[in-house]
CSV table of C-alpha atoms and ligand atoms in Angstrom, one decimal:
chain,number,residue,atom,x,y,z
A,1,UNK,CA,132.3,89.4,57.0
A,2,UNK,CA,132.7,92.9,58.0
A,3,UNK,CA,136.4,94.0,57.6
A,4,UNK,CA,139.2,96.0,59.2
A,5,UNK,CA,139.5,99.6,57.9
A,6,UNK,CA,143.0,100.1,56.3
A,7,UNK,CA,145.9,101.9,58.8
A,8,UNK,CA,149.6,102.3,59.2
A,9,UNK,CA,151.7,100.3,61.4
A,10,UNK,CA,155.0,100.9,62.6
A,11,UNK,CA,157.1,97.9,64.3
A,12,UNK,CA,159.6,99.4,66.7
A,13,UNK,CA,162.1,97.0,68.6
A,14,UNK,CA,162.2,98.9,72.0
A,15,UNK,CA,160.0,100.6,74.6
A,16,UNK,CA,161.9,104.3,73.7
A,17,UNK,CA,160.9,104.2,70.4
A,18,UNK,CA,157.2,102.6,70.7
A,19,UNK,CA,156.6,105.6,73.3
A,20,UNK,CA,158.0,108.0,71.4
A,21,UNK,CA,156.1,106.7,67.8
A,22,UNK,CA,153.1,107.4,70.1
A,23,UNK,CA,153.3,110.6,71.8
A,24,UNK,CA,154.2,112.0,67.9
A,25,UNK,CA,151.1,110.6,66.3
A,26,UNK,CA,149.2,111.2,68.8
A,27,UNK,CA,145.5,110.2,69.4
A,28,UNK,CA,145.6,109.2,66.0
A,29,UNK,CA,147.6,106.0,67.3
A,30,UNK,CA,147.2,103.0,69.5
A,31,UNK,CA,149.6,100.5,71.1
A,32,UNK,CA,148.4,96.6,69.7
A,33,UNK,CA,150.3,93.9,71.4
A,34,UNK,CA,148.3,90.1,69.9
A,35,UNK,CA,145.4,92.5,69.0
A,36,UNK,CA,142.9,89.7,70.2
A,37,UNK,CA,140.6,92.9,71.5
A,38,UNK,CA,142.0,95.7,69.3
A,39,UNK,CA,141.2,94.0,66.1
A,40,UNK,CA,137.8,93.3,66.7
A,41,UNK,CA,137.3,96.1,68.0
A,42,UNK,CA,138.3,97.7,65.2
A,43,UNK,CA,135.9,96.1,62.6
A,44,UNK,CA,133.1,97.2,64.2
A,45,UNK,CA,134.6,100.5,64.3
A,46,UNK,CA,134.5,101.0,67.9
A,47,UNK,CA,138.0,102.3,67.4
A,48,UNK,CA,139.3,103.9,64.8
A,49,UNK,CA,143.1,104.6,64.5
A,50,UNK,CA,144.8,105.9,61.5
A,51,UNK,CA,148.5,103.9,62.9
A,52,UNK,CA,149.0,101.1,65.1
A,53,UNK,CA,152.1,100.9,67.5
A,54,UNK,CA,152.8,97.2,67.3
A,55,UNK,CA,154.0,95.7,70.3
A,56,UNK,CA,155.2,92.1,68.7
A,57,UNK,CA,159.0,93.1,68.0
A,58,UNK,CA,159.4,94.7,71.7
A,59,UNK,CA,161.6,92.3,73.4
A,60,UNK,CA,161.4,94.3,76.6
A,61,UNK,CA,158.4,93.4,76.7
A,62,UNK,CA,158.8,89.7,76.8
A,63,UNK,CA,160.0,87.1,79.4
A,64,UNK,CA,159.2,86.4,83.3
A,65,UNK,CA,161.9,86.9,85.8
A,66,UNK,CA,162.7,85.6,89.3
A,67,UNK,CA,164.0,88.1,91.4
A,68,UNK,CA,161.9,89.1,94.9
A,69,UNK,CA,158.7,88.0,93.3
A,70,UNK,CA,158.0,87.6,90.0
A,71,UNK,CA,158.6,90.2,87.2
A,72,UNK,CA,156.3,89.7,84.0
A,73,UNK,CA,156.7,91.5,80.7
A,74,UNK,CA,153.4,92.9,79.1
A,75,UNK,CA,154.1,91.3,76.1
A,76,UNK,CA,154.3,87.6,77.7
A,77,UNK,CA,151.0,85.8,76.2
A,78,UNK,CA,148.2,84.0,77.7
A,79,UNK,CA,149.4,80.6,77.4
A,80,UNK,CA,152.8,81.1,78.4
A,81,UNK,CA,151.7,82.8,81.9
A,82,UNK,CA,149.3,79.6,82.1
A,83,UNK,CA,152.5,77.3,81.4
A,84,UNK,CA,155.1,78.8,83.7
A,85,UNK,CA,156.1,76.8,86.1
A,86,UNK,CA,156.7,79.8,88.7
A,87,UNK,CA,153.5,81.3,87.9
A,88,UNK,CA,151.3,78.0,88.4
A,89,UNK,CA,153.4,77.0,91.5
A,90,UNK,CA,153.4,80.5,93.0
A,91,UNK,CA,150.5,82.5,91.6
A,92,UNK,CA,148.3,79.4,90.9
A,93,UNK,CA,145.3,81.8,90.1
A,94,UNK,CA,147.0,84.2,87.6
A,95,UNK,CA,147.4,80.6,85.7
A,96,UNK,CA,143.9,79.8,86.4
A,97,UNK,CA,142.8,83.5,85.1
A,98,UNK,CA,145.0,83.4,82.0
A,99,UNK,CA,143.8,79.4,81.0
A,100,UNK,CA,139.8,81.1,81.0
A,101,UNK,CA,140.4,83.7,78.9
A,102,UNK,CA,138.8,83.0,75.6
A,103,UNK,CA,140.1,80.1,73.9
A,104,UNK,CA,143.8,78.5,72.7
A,105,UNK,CA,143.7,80.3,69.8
A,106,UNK,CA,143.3,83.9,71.2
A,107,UNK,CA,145.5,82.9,74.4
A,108,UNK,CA,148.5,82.2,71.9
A,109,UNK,CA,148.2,85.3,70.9
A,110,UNK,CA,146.8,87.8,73.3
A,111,UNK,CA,149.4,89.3,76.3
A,112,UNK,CA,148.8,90.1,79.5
A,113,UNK,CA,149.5,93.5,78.8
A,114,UNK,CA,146.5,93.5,76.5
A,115,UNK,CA,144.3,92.0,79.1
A,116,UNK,CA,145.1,94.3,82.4
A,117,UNK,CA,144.3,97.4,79.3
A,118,UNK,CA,140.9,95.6,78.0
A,119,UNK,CA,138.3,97.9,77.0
A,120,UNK,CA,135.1,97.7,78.9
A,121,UNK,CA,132.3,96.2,77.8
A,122,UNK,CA,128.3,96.1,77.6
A,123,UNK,CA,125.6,95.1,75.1
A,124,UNK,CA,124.9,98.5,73.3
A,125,UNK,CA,128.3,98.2,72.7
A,126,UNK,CA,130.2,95.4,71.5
A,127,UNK,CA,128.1,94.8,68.5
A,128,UNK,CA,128.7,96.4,64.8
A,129,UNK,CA,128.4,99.8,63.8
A,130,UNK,CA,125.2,99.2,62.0
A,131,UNK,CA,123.8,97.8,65.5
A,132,UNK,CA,124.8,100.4,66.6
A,133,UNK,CA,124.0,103.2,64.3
A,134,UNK,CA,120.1,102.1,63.9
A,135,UNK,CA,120.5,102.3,67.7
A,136,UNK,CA,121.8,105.9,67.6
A,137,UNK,CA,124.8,104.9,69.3
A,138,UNK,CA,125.8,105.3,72.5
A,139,UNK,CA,127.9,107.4,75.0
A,140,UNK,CA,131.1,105.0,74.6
A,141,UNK,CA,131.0,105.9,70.5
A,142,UNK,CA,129.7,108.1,68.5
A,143,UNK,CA,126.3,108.8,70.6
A,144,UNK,CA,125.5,110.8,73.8
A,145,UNK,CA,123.0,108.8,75.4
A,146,UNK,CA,123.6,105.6,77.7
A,147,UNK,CA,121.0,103.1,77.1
A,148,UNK,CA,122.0,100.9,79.9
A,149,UNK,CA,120.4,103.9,82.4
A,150,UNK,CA,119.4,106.6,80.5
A,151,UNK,CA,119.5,109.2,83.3
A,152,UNK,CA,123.6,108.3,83.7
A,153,UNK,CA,126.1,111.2,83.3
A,154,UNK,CA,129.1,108.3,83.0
A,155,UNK,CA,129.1,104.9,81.1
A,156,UNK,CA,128.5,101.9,83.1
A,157,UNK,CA,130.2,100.0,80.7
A,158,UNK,CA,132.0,96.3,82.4
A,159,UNK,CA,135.4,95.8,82.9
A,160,UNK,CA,135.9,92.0,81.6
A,161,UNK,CA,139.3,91.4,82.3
A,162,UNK,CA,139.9,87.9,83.7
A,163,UNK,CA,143.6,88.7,84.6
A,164,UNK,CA,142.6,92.3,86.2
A,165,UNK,CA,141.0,90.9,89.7
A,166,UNK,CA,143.8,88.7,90.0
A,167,UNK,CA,146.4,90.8,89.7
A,168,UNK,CA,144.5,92.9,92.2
A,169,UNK,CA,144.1,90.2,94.8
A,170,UNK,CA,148.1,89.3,94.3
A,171,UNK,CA,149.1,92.8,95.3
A,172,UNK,CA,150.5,93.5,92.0
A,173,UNK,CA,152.5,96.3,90.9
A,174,UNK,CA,152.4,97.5,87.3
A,175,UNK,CA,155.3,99.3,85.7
A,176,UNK,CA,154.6,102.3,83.5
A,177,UNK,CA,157.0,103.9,80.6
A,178,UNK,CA,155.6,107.1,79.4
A,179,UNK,CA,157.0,110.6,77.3
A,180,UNK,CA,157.6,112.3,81.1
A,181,UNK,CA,159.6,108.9,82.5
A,182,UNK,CA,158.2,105.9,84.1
A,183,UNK,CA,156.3,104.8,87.4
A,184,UNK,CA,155.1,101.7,89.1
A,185,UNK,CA,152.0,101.6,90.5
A,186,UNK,CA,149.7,99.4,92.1
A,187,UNK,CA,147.4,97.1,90.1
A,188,UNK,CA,144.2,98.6,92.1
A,189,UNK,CA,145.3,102.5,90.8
A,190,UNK,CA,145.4,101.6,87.0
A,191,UNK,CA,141.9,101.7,87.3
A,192,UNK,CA,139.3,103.8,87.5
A,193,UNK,CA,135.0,103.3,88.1
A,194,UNK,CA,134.5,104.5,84.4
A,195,UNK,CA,133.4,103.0,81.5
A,196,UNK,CA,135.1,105.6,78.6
A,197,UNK,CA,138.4,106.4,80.6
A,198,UNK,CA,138.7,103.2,82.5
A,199,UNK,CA,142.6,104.0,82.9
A,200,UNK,CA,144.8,106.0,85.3
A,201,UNK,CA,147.1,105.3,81.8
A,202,UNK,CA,147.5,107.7,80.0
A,203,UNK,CA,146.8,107.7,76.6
A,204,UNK,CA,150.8,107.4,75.5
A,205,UNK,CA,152.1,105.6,78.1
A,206,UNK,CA,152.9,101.7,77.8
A,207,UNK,CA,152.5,99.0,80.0
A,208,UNK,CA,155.6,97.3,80.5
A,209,UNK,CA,155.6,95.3,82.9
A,210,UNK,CA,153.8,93.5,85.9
A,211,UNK,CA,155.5,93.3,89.9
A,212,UNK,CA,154.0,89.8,91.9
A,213,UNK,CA,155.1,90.3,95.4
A,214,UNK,CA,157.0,86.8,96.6
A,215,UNK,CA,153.9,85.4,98.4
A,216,UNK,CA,155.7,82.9,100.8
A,217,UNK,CA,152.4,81.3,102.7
A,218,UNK,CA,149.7,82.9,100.3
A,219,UNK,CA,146.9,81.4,99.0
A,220,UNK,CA,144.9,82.2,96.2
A,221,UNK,CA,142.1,81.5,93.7
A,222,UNK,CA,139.8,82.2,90.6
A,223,UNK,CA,136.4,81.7,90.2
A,224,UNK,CA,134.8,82.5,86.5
A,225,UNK,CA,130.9,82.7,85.3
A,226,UNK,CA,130.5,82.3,81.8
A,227,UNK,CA,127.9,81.0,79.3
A,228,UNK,CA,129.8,79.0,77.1
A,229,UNK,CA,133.0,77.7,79.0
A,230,UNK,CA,135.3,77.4,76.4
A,231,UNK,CA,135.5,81.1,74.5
A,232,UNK,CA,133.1,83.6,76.5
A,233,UNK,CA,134.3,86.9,78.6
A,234,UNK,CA,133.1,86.8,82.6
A,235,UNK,CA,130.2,87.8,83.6
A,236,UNK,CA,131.7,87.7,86.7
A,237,UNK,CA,135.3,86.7,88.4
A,238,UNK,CA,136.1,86.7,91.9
A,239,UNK,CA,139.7,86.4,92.9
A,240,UNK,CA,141.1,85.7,96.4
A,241,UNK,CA,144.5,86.1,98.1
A,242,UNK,CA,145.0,84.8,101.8
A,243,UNK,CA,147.8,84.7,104.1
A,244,UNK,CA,147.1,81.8,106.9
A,245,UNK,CA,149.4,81.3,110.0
A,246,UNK,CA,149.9,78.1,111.4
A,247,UNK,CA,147.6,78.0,113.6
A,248,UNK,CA,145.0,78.9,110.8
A,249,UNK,CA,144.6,82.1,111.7
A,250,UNK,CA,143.9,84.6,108.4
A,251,UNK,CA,146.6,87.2,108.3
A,252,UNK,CA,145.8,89.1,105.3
A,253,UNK,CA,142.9,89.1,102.5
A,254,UNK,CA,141.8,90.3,99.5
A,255,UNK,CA,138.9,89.6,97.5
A,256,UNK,CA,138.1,90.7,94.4
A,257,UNK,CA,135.2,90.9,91.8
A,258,UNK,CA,135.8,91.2,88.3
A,259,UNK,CA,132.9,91.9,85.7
A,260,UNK,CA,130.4,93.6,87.9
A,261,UNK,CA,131.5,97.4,87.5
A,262,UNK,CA,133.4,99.4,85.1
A,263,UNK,CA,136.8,98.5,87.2
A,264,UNK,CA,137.4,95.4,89.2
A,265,UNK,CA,136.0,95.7,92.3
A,266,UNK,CA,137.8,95.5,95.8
A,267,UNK,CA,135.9,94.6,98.9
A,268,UNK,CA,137.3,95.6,101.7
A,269,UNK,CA,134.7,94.4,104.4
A,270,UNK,CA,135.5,90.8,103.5
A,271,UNK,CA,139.8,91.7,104.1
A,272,UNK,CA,137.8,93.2,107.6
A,273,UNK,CA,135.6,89.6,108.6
A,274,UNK,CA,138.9,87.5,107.6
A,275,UNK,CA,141.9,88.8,109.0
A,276,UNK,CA,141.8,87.7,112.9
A,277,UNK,CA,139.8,84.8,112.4
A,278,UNK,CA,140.0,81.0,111.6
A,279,UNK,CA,138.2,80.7,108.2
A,280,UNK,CA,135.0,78.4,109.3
A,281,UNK,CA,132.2,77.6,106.4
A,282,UNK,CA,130.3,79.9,108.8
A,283,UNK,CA,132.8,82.6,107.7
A,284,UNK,CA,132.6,81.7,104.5
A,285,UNK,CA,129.5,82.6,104.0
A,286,UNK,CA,128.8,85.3,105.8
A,287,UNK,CA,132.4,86.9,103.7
A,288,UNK,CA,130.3,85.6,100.5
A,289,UNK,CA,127.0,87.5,101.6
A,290,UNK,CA,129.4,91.0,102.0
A,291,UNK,CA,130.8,90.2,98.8
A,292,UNK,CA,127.4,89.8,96.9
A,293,UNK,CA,126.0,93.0,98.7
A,294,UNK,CA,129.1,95.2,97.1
A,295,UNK,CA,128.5,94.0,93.4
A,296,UNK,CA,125.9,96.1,91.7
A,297,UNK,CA,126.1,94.3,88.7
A,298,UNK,CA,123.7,96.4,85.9
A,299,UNK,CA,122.0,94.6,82.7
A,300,UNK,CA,124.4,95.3,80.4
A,301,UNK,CA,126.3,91.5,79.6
A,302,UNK,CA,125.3,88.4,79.0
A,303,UNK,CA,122.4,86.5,81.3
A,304,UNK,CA,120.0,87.5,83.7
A,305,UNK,CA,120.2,90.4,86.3
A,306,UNK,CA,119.1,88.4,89.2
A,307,UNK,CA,120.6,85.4,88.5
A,308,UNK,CA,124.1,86.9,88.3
A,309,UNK,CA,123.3,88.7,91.1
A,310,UNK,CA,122.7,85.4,93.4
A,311,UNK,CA,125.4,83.9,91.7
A,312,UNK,CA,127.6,86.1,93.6
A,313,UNK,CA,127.6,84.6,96.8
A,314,UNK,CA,128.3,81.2,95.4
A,315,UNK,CA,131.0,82.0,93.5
A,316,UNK,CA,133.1,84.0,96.1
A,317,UNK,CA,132.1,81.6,98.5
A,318,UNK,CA,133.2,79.1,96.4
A,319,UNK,CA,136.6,80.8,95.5
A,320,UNK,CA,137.3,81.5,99.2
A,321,UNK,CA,136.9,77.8,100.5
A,322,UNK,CA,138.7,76.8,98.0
A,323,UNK,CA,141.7,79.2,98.7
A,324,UNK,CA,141.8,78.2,103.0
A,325,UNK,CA,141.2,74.6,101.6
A,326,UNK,CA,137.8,73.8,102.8
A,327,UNK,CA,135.7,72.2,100.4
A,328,UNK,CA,134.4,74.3,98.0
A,329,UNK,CA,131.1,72.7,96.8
A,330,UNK,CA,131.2,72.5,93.1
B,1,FAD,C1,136.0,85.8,71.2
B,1,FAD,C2,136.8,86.5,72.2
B,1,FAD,C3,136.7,86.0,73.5
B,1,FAD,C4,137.4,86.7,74.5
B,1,FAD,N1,137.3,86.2,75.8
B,1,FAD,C5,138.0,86.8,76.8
B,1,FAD,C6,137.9,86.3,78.1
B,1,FAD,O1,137.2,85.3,78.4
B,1,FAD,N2,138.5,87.0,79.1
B,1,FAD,C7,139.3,88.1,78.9
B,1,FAD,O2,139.9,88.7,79.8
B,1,FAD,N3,139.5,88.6,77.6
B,1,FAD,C8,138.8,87.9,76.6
B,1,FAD,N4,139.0,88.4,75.3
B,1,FAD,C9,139.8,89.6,75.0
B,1,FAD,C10,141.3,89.3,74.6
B,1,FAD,O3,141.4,88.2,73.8
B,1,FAD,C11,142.2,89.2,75.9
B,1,FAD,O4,141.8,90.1,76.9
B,1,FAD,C12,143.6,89.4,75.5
B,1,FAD,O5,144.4,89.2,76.7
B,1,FAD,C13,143.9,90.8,75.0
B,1,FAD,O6,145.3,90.9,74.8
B,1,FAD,P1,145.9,91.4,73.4
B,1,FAD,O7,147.4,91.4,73.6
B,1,FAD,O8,145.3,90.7,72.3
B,1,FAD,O9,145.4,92.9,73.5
B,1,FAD,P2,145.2,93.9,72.2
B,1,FAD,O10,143.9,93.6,71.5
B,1,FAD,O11,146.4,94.0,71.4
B,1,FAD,O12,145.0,95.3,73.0
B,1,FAD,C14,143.9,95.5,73.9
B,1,FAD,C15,144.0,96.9,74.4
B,1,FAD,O13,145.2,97.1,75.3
B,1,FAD,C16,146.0,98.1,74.8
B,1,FAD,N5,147.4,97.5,75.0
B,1,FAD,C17,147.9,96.3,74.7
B,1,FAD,N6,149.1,96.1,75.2
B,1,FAD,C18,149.4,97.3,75.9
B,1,FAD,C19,150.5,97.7,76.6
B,1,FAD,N7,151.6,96.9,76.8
B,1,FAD,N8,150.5,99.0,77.1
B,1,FAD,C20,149.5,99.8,77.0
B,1,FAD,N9,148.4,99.4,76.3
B,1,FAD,C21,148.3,98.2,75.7
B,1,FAD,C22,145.7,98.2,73.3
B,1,FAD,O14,146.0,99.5,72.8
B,1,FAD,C23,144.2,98.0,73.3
B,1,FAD,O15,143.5,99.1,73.8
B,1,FAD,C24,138.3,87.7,74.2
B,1,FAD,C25,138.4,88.2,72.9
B,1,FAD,C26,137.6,87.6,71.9
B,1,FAD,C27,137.8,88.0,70.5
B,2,SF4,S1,127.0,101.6,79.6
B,2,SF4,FE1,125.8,103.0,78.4
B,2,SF4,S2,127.2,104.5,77.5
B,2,SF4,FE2,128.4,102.7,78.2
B,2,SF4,S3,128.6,101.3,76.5
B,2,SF4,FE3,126.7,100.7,77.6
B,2,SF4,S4,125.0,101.9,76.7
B,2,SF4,FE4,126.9,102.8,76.0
């Protein structure tokens, strides 16, 4: 069993004093909200903080609120943002995203504050630190080289969020409490096409909440590839938002694809074939075949290259019938 290193932890009640515990110690802390990533990650020394910032006793950070939208504290676990009735009747893919992460156990306990924050992921990384050290390590820890593409000057590390696309595709907002003051920014600027700083965060600022837009006559969906369907991280999401008129008409799209760069991946030319246009299975996959052309998925998670590369166009064809209601073949 390979065992946490010892550390402090400090259990403040209140945003103020969890920002303020963190800009004092430093890079020597981190923020842990259920710890479902932190902890693991922490065994295999991957991180190594000398204090943790728990999150638990922040009640800021808890509930979901009606207002225009939907307002969703960091700290709000898995399963309760799969249960919520204004989340599965409004949102219905942020529910879907939430229910695939992992399994009941972890969803209990993980947040998803801890989610939207996830640290990226690849093969010559997530393993322990004697993997790793007979390795030599790697660019993400300890080591300068990136085995994934040894010529890279950046890790290409995979951003494995299930939540992430989704909250992308919603048009969420996230809301930001730092040592300067706060901000709210859009889900699509927390992050950035980089494996080690995969955050516009920075380092002492807390997540504190997330912004749904009200999405009167939105549609949406999530589509998840995994190995083992009841505990694995995706080797690829893709997450769509439309807006249909009457008529049938697309009004506005987003699709996104999670697990297939170091920050989930927006694809613009499919918001370009959509909007205009009645969404025929024609459309769908030629949208589908744009969508598999922007992922550039590398061989650093679980299955084959190719495969999860043809996968592509099934899986955001299938997420996109399914959000303008056609059938979605599976
Ligand atoms: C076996 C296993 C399977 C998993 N499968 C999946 C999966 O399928 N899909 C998936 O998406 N995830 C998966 N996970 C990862 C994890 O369980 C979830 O992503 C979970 O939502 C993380 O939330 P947490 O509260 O536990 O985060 P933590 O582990 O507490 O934190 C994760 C990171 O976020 C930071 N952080 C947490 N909260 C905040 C905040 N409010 N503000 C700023 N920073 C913050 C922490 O400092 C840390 O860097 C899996 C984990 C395991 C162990
Ligand atoms: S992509 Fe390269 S640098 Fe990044 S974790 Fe993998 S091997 Fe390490």
């Amino acid at each position: 069993m390979i065992r946490l290193p010892s550390f402090e932890i400090c259990a403040p009640t209140t945003v103020e004093e969890a920002v303020a515990l963190k800009a004092g110690y430093g890079p020597e802390a981190m923020y842990v909200a259920g710890g479902t990533d932190l902890f693991p990650n922490m065994k295999r020394r991957q991180f190594e903080p000398k204090v943790l910032i728990s999150l638990r006793g922040v009640q800021d950070l808890r509930g979901i609120s009606n207002g225009t939208g939907l307002t969703i504290g960091a700290g709000v676990t898995l399963t309760e943002l799969t249960n919520h009735p204004d989340v599965r009747k409004s949102f219905p893919s942020l529910a879907e995203a939430a229910g695939l992460v992992s399994s009941p156990p972890l969803r209990n306990m993980g947040t998803i504050g801890g989610n939207l924050c996830l640290d990226t992921r690849c093969t010559y990384y997530n393993q322990s630190h004697a993997w790793r050290k007979a390795l030599g390590f790697c660019m993400k820890k300890d080591g300068d080289t990136c085995w994934v593409a040894l010529s890279s000057q950046k890790c290409l590390a995979v951003s494995s969020s299930d939540c992430a696309p989704v909250a992308i595709a919603l048009g969420a907002e996230v809301r930001l409490v730092g040592p300067q003051g706060e901000r709210r920014i859009p889900a699509e600027a927390l992050y950035r096409d980089d494996g080690l700083e995969y955050l516009e965060k920075m380092a002492d600022e807390l997540l504190v909440s997330i912004h749904l837009p009200a999405m009167d006559g939105w549609r949406s969906s999530y589509r998840k590839l995994r190995r083992r369907g009841t505990i694995d991280f995706p080797i690829l999401g893709v997450a769509v938002a439309l807006r249909l008129a009457e008529d049938g008409t697309c009004e506005a799209a987003r699709l996104v694809l999670g697990a297939v760069a170091s920050r989930p991946l927006l694809v613009p030319q499919a918001t370009e074939l959509l909007v205009g246009q009645r969404i025929t299975e024609q459309l769908v996959q030629d949208v589908a075949e744009v969508a598999a052309k922007s992922a550039k998925p590398l061989d650093n998670t679980d299955m084959a290259l190719s495969y999860r590369k043809k996968v592509t166009r099934v899986y955001a064809a299938r997420a996109l019938a399914e959000a303008a209601g056609l059938p979605a073949g599976d």
